[in-house]
């Protein structure tokens, strides 16, 4: 029996269909190109979102989900009140031991000497509040020297005050006037601010 041409073509078609049906690509066709591209794009977006969330949690950014602040790397400092008699660390007394009075050292010393002399001469002067507080300890020191009355104290007073006759008068009157008082020979009274620059004014006087 010799197969005809029709039979040959029919057999070849049947073999091709059988081969296609048995091949694995028939059951699992390749994915289209646009589907694969979308898949990779979604993976990149998810990776970027995870990096953003991690960075936000590291720098303490407020979460957009519940409004709560995320953890921060820097420590949180709680402001506490300093104990009585001690200053806060944020308000240290640098350059405040001596009142500068807006002058260099030599001019400041001359100003304090002049103010001390005038307070002892007149008993009461009006000046700025800062100057009154600065000269107060020098006036008290001069009166203390006058109460001592010895030669060394007199020479110390002569080296500070400008008027020698005033020093001798002070040494004569101080023991009788302040003999029973131990310190606190002056008082500072605040007055109205000065017109023009609105500086705080005060009156310093002998008790």
PDB file of C-alpha atoms in Angstrom:
ATOM      1  CA  UNK A   1       0.000   0.000   0.000  1.00  0.00           C
ATOM      2  CA  UNK A   2       1.464   3.345  -1.059  1.00  0.00           C
ATOM      3  CA  UNK A   3       0.158   6.468   0.755  1.00  0.00           C
ATOM      4  CA  UNK A   4      -1.066   9.246  -1.419  1.00  0.00           C
ATOM      5  CA  UNK A   5      -0.039  12.865  -1.220  1.00  0.00           C
ATOM      6  CA  UNK A   6      -3.198  13.744   0.697  1.00  0.00           C
ATOM      7  CA  UNK A   7      -2.446  11.120   3.261  1.00  0.00           C
ATOM      8  CA  UNK A   8       1.120  12.401   3.599  1.00  0.00           C
ATOM      9  CA  UNK A   9      -0.016  16.000   4.225  1.00  0.00           C
ATOM     10  CA  UNK A  10      -2.611  14.785   6.720  1.00  0.00           C
ATOM     11  CA  UNK A  11      -0.036  12.784   8.639  1.00  0.00           C
ATOM     12  CA  UNK A  12       2.414  15.680   8.767  1.00  0.00           C
ATOM     13  CA  UNK A  13      -0.294  18.010  10.099  1.00  0.00           C
ATOM     14  CA  UNK A  14      -1.218  15.492  12.755  1.00  0.00           C
ATOM     15  CA  UNK A  15       2.428  15.139  13.798  1.00  0.00           C
ATOM     16  CA  UNK A  16       2.825  18.930  14.089  1.00  0.00           C
ATOM     17  CA  UNK A  17      -0.320  19.275  16.180  1.00  0.00           C
ATOM     18  CA  UNK A  18       0.823  16.421  18.426  1.00  0.00           C
ATOM     19  CA  UNK A  19       4.240  18.060  18.869  1.00  0.00           C
ATOM     20  CA  UNK A  20       2.712  21.414  19.722  1.00  0.00           C
ATOM     21  CA  UNK A  21       0.305  19.867  22.202  1.00  0.00           C
ATOM     22  CA  UNK A  22       3.116  18.020  23.991  1.00  0.00           C
ATOM     23  CA  UNK A  23       5.549  20.962  24.157  1.00  0.00           C
ATOM     24  CA  UNK A  24       5.687  22.861  27.582  1.00  0.00           C
ATOM     25  CA  UNK A  25       5.378  26.221  25.892  1.00  0.00           C
ATOM     26  CA  UNK A  26       1.862  25.290  24.895  1.00  0.00           C
ATOM     27  CA  UNK A  27       0.688  25.086  28.509  1.00  0.00           C
ATOM     28  CA  UNK A  28       2.766  28.094  29.736  1.00  0.00           C
ATOM     29  CA  UNK A  29       2.994  30.747  27.030  1.00  0.00           C
ATOM     30  CA  UNK A  30       5.640  33.489  27.521  1.00  0.00           C
ATOM     31  CA  UNK A  31       4.488  36.622  29.318  1.00  0.00           C
ATOM     32  CA  UNK A  32       4.035  39.750  27.216  1.00  0.00           C
ATOM     33  CA  UNK A  33       6.759  42.408  27.377  1.00  0.00           C
ATOM     34  CA  UNK A  34       4.573  45.154  28.868  1.00  0.00           C
ATOM     35  CA  UNK A  35       3.501  42.855  31.768  1.00  0.00           C
ATOM     36  CA  UNK A  36       7.132  42.226  32.738  1.00  0.00           C
ATOM     37  CA  UNK A  37       7.935  45.937  32.629  1.00  0.00           C
ATOM     38  CA  UNK A  38       5.001  46.779  34.892  1.00  0.00           C
ATOM     39  CA  UNK A  39       6.121  44.105  37.330  1.00  0.00           C
ATOM     40  CA  UNK A  40       9.629  45.552  37.614  1.00  0.00           C
ATOM     41  CA  UNK A  41       8.242  49.090  37.990  1.00  0.00           C
ATOM     42  CA  UNK A  42       6.039  48.046  40.906  1.00  0.00           C
ATOM     43  CA  UNK A  43       9.021  46.407  42.616  1.00  0.00           C
ATOM     44  CA  UNK A  44      11.050  49.593  42.275  1.00  0.00           C
ATOM     45  CA  UNK A  45       8.233  51.722  43.703  1.00  0.00           C
ATOM     46  CA  UNK A  46       7.869  49.402  46.697  1.00  0.00           C
ATOM     47  CA  UNK A  47      11.616  49.507  47.358  1.00  0.00           C
ATOM     48  CA  UNK A  48      11.611  53.313  47.195  1.00  0.00           C
ATOM     49  CA  UNK A  49       8.694  53.545  49.637  1.00  0.00           C
ATOM     50  CA  UNK A  50      10.452  51.259  52.100  1.00  0.00           C
ATOM     51  CA  UNK A  51      13.563  53.446  51.970  1.00  0.00           C
ATOM     52  CA  UNK A  52      11.514  56.590  52.572  1.00  0.00           C
ATOM     53  CA  UNK A  53       9.778  55.071  55.589  1.00  0.00           C
ATOM     54  CA  UNK A  54      13.097  53.944  57.048  1.00  0.00           C
ATOM     55  CA  UNK A  55      14.593  57.410  56.601  1.00  0.00           C
ATOM     56  CA  UNK A  56      11.600  59.089  58.189  1.00  0.00           C
ATOM     57  CA  UNK A  57      11.825  56.844  61.239  1.00  0.00           C
ATOM     58  CA  UNK A  58      15.535  57.596  61.570  1.00  0.00           C
ATOM     59  CA  UNK A  59      15.151  61.389  61.520  1.00  0.00           C
ATOM     60  CA  UNK A  60      12.031  61.621  63.656  1.00  0.00           C
ATOM     61  CA  UNK A  61       9.510  62.788  61.083  1.00  0.00           C
ATOM     62  CA  UNK A  62       5.877  62.692  62.091  1.00  0.00           C
ATOM     63  CA  UNK A  63       4.087  59.655  60.707  1.00  0.00           C
ATOM     64  CA  UNK A  64       1.322  60.358  58.221  1.00  0.00           C
ATOM     65  CA  UNK A  65      -0.691  57.332  59.340  1.00  0.00           C
ATOM     66  CA  UNK A  66      -1.533  58.104  62.944  1.00  0.00           C
ATOM     67  CA  UNK A  67       0.004  61.570  63.459  1.00  0.00           C
ATOM     68  CA  UNK A  68       2.405  60.310  66.143  1.00  0.00           C
ATOM     69  CA  UNK A  69       6.049  61.331  66.121  1.00  0.00           C
ATOM     70  CA  UNK A  70       8.460  58.574  65.211  1.00  0.00           C
ATOM     71  CA  UNK A  71      11.557  57.842  67.239  1.00  0.00           C
ATOM     72  CA  UNK A  72      14.488  60.249  66.898  1.00  0.00           C
ATOM     73  CA  UNK A  73      18.214  59.712  67.143  1.00  0.00           C
ATOM     74  CA  UNK A  74      18.855  62.793  69.270  1.00  0.00           C
ATOM     75  CA  UNK A  75      18.140  62.672  73.039  1.00  0.00           C
ATOM     76  CA  UNK A  76      15.327  64.753  74.412  1.00  0.00           C
ATOM     77  CA  UNK A  77      16.282  67.209  77.183  1.00  0.00           C
ATOM     78  CA  UNK A  78      13.711  68.091  79.797  1.00  0.00           C
ATOM     79  CA  UNK A  79      13.943  71.591  81.222  1.00  0.00           C
ATOM     80  CA  UNK A  80      14.188  71.404  85.000  1.00  0.00           C
ATOM     81  CA  UNK A  81      14.274  74.200  87.499  1.00  0.00           C
ATOM     82  CA  UNK A  82      17.649  74.944  89.044  1.00  0.00           C
ATOM     83  CA  UNK A  83      17.950  74.604  92.845  1.00  0.00           C
ATOM     84  CA  UNK A  84      17.720  77.697  94.976  1.00  0.00           C
ATOM     85  CA  UNK A  85      20.969  79.628  95.093  1.00  0.00           C
ATOM     86  CA  UNK A  86      22.329  78.062  91.919  1.00  0.00           C
ATOM     87  CA  UNK A  87      22.046  79.349  88.377  1.00  0.00           C
ATOM     88  CA  UNK A  88      20.859  77.327  85.421  1.00  0.00           C
ATOM     89  CA  UNK A  89      23.465  75.920  83.038  1.00  0.00           C
ATOM     90  CA  UNK A  90      21.988  77.924  80.186  1.00  0.00           C
ATOM     91  CA  UNK A  91      22.496  81.196  82.132  1.00  0.00           C
ATOM     92  CA  UNK A  92      26.112  81.088  83.300  1.00  0.00           C
ATOM     93  CA  UNK A  93      27.596  84.208  84.875  1.00  0.00           C
ATOM     94  CA  UNK A  94      30.403  84.707  82.408  1.00  0.00           C
ATOM     95  CA  UNK A  95      31.944  88.206  82.555  1.00  0.00           C
ATOM     96  CA  UNK A  96      29.589  89.286  85.332  1.00  0.00           C
ATOM     97  CA  UNK A  97      31.842  89.181  88.394  1.00  0.00           C
ATOM     98  CA  UNK A  98      32.799  92.835  87.864  1.00  0.00           C
ATOM     99  CA  UNK A  99      30.401  95.385  86.401  1.00  0.00           C
ATOM    100  CA  UNK A 100      32.018  96.609  83.174  1.00  0.00           C
ATOM    101  CA  UNK A 101      30.074  99.889  83.086  1.00  0.00           C
ATOM    102  CA  UNK A 102      30.855 100.206  79.378  1.00  0.00           C
ATOM    103  CA  UNK A 103      34.440 101.332  80.061  1.00  0.00           C
ATOM    104  CA  UNK A 104      37.949  99.897  80.045  1.00  0.00           C
ATOM    105  CA  UNK A 105      39.631  99.006  83.311  1.00  0.00           C
ATOM    106  CA  UNK A 106      41.424 102.304  83.944  1.00  0.00           C
ATOM    107  CA  UNK A 107      38.393 104.478  83.192  1.00  0.00           C
ATOM    108  CA  UNK A 108      36.156 102.200  85.224  1.00  0.00           C
ATOM    109  CA  UNK A 109      38.460 102.480  88.240  1.00  0.00           C
ATOM    110  CA  UNK A 110      38.573 106.268  87.951  1.00  0.00           C
ATOM    111  CA  UNK A 111      34.765 106.432  87.756  1.00  0.00           C
ATOM    112  CA  UNK A 112      34.334 104.288  90.855  1.00  0.00           C
ATOM    113  CA  UNK A 113      36.867 106.336  92.785  1.00  0.00           C
ATOM    114  CA  UNK A 114      35.078 109.569  91.851  1.00  0.00           C
ATOM    115  CA  UNK A 115      31.673 108.175  92.784  1.00  0.00           C
ATOM    116  CA  UNK A 116      33.002 106.915  96.129  1.00  0.00           C
ATOM    117  CA  UNK A 117      34.427 110.333  96.932  1.00  0.00           C
ATOM    118  CA  UNK A 118      31.179 112.100  96.065  1.00  0.00           C
ATOM    119  CA  UNK A 119      28.992 109.716  98.062  1.00  0.00           C
ATOM    120  CA  UNK A 120      31.109 110.252 101.182  1.00  0.00           C
ATOM    121  CA  UNK A 121      31.267 114.024 100.612  1.00  0.00           C
ATOM    122  CA  UNK A 122      27.547 114.629  99.996  1.00  0.00           C
ATOM    123  CA  UNK A 123      26.033 111.588 101.694  1.00  0.00           C
ATOM    124  CA  UNK A 124      23.555 111.115  98.844  1.00  0.00           C
ATOM    125  CA  UNK A 125      23.912 111.145  95.060  1.00  0.00           C
ATOM    126  CA  UNK A 126      21.772 110.167  92.104  1.00  0.00           C
ATOM    127  CA  UNK A 127      23.247 107.950  89.403  1.00  0.00           C
ATOM    128  CA  UNK A 128      22.329 104.970  87.281  1.00  0.00           C
ATOM    129  CA  UNK A 129      21.267 101.788  89.005  1.00  0.00           C
ATOM    130  CA  UNK A 130      24.228  99.800  87.694  1.00  0.00           C
ATOM    131  CA  UNK A 131      26.749 102.376  88.884  1.00  0.00           C
ATOM    132  CA  UNK A 132      25.081 102.657  92.275  1.00  0.00           C
ATOM    133  CA  UNK A 133      25.293  98.922  92.806  1.00  0.00           C
ATOM    134  CA  UNK A 134      28.902  98.865  91.618  1.00  0.00           C
ATOM    135  CA  UNK A 135      30.109 101.684  93.897  1.00  0.00           C
ATOM    136  CA  UNK A 136      28.254 100.485  96.962  1.00  0.00           C
ATOM    137  CA  UNK A 137      30.911  98.009  98.092  1.00  0.00           C
ATOM    138  CA  UNK A 138      33.669 100.608  97.722  1.00  0.00           C
ATOM    139  CA  UNK A 139      31.833 103.112  99.928  1.00  0.00           C
ATOM    140  CA  UNK A 140      31.272 100.433 102.560  1.00  0.00           C
ATOM    141  CA  UNK A 141      34.958  99.534 102.406  1.00  0.00           C
ATOM    142  CA  UNK A 142      36.032 103.136 102.959  1.00  0.00           C
ATOM    143  CA  UNK A 143      33.783 103.415 106.008  1.00  0.00           C
ATOM    144  CA  UNK A 144      35.177 100.146 107.345  1.00  0.00           C
ATOM    145  CA  UNK A 145      38.697 101.548 106.980  1.00  0.00           C
ATOM    146  CA  UNK A 146      37.581 104.685 108.795  1.00  0.00           C
ATOM    147  CA  UNK A 147      36.282 102.603 111.689  1.00  0.00           C
ATOM    148  CA  UNK A 148      39.613 100.812 111.978  1.00  0.00           C
ATOM    149  CA  UNK A 149      41.476 104.095 112.201  1.00  0.00           C
ATOM    150  CA  UNK A 150      45.047 102.757 112.002  1.00  0.00           C
ATOM    151  CA  UNK A 151      47.783 104.108 109.757  1.00  0.00           C
ATOM    152  CA  UNK A 152      47.567 101.334 107.188  1.00  0.00           C
ATOM    153  CA  UNK A 153      43.815 101.826 106.813  1.00  0.00           C
ATOM    154  CA  UNK A 154      44.308 105.572 106.400  1.00  0.00           C
ATOM    155  CA  UNK A 155      46.880 105.053 103.660  1.00  0.00           C
ATOM    156  CA  UNK A 156      44.555 102.643 101.866  1.00  0.00           C
ATOM    157  CA  UNK A 157      41.761 105.211 101.947  1.00  0.00           C
ATOM    158  CA  UNK A 158      44.120 107.931 100.691  1.00  0.00           C
ATOM    159  CA  UNK A 159      45.089 105.683  97.805  1.00  0.00           C
ATOM    160  CA  UNK A 160      41.451 105.328  96.713  1.00  0.00           C
ATOM    161  CA  UNK A 161      39.693 108.600  97.442  1.00  0.00           C
ATOM    162  CA  UNK A 162      40.637 111.812  95.662  1.00  0.00           C
ATOM    163  CA  UNK A 163      40.169 114.266  98.569  1.00  0.00           C
ATOM    164  CA  UNK A 164      42.693 113.943 101.414  1.00  0.00           C
ATOM    165  CA  UNK A 165      40.813 116.290 103.735  1.00  0.00           C
ATOM    166  CA  UNK A 166      37.680 114.216 103.220  1.00  0.00           C
ATOM    167  CA  UNK A 167      39.606 111.092 104.232  1.00  0.00           C
ATOM    168  CA  UNK A 168      40.680 112.712 107.526  1.00  0.00           C
ATOM    169  CA  UNK A 169      37.096 113.826 108.177  1.00  0.00           C
ATOM    170  CA  UNK A 170      35.852 110.332 107.487  1.00  0.00           C
ATOM    171  CA  UNK A 171      38.306 108.769 109.941  1.00  0.00           C
ATOM    172  CA  UNK A 172      37.168 111.194 112.626  1.00  0.00           C
ATOM    173  CA  UNK A 173      33.408 110.701 112.170  1.00  0.00           C
ATOM    174  CA  UNK A 174      33.129 107.033 111.180  1.00  0.00           C
ATOM    175  CA  UNK A 175      33.804 105.410 114.594  1.00  0.00           C
ATOM    176  CA  UNK A 176      31.091 107.492 116.307  1.00  0.00           C
ATOM    177  CA  UNK A 177      28.501 107.237 113.543  1.00  0.00           C
ATOM    178  CA  UNK A 178      28.904 103.556 112.591  1.00  0.00           C
ATOM    179  CA  UNK A 179      30.504 102.109 115.715  1.00  0.00           C
ATOM    180  CA  UNK A 180      27.574  99.779 116.444  1.00  0.00           C
ATOM    181  CA  UNK A 181      26.787  98.842 112.848  1.00  0.00           C
ATOM    182  CA  UNK A 182      28.524  95.881 111.213  1.00  0.00           C
ATOM    183  CA  UNK A 183      28.279  96.522 107.474  1.00  0.00           C
ATOM    184  CA  UNK A 184      25.437  97.858 105.376  1.00  0.00           C
ATOM    185  CA  UNK A 185      26.432 101.499 105.558  1.00  0.00           C
ATOM    186  CA  UNK A 186      24.634 102.492 102.336  1.00  0.00           C
ATOM    187  CA  UNK A 187      21.279 101.930 100.716  1.00  0.00           C
ATOM    188  CA  UNK A 188      20.199 102.017  97.064  1.00  0.00           C
ATOM    189  CA  UNK A 189      16.751 103.413  96.225  1.00  0.00           C
ATOM    190  CA  UNK A 190      15.362 103.077  92.710  1.00  0.00           C
ATOM    191  CA  UNK A 191      13.782 106.138  91.106  1.00  0.00           C
ATOM    192  CA  UNK A 192      12.122 107.039  87.815  1.00  0.00           C
ATOM    193  CA  UNK A 193      13.984 106.227  84.575  1.00  0.00           C
ATOM    194  CA  UNK A 194      16.076 108.963  83.020  1.00  0.00           C
ATOM    195  CA  UNK A 195      14.477 110.965  80.240  1.00  0.00           C
ATOM    196  CA  UNK A 196      16.082 110.575  76.872  1.00  0.00           C
ATOM    197  CA  UNK A 197      17.545 107.073  77.021  1.00  0.00           C
ATOM    198  CA  UNK A 198      15.170 105.608  79.634  1.00  0.00           C
ATOM    199  CA  UNK A 199      18.100 104.369  81.742  1.00  0.00           C
ATOM    200  CA  UNK A 200      17.316 102.933  85.171  1.00  0.00           C
ATOM    201  CA  UNK A 201      18.195 105.468  87.845  1.00  0.00           C
ATOM    202  CA  UNK A 202      18.817 105.096  91.556  1.00  0.00           C
ATOM    203  CA  UNK A 203      19.825 107.080  94.630  1.00  0.00           C
ATOM    204  CA  UNK A 204      22.671 105.801  96.780  1.00  0.00           C
ATOM    205  CA  UNK A 205      22.931 107.301 100.247  1.00  0.00           C
ATOM    206  CA  UNK A 206      24.628 106.746 103.579  1.00  0.00           C
ATOM    207  CA  UNK A 207      22.527 105.161 106.303  1.00  0.00           C
TER     208      UNK A 207
END
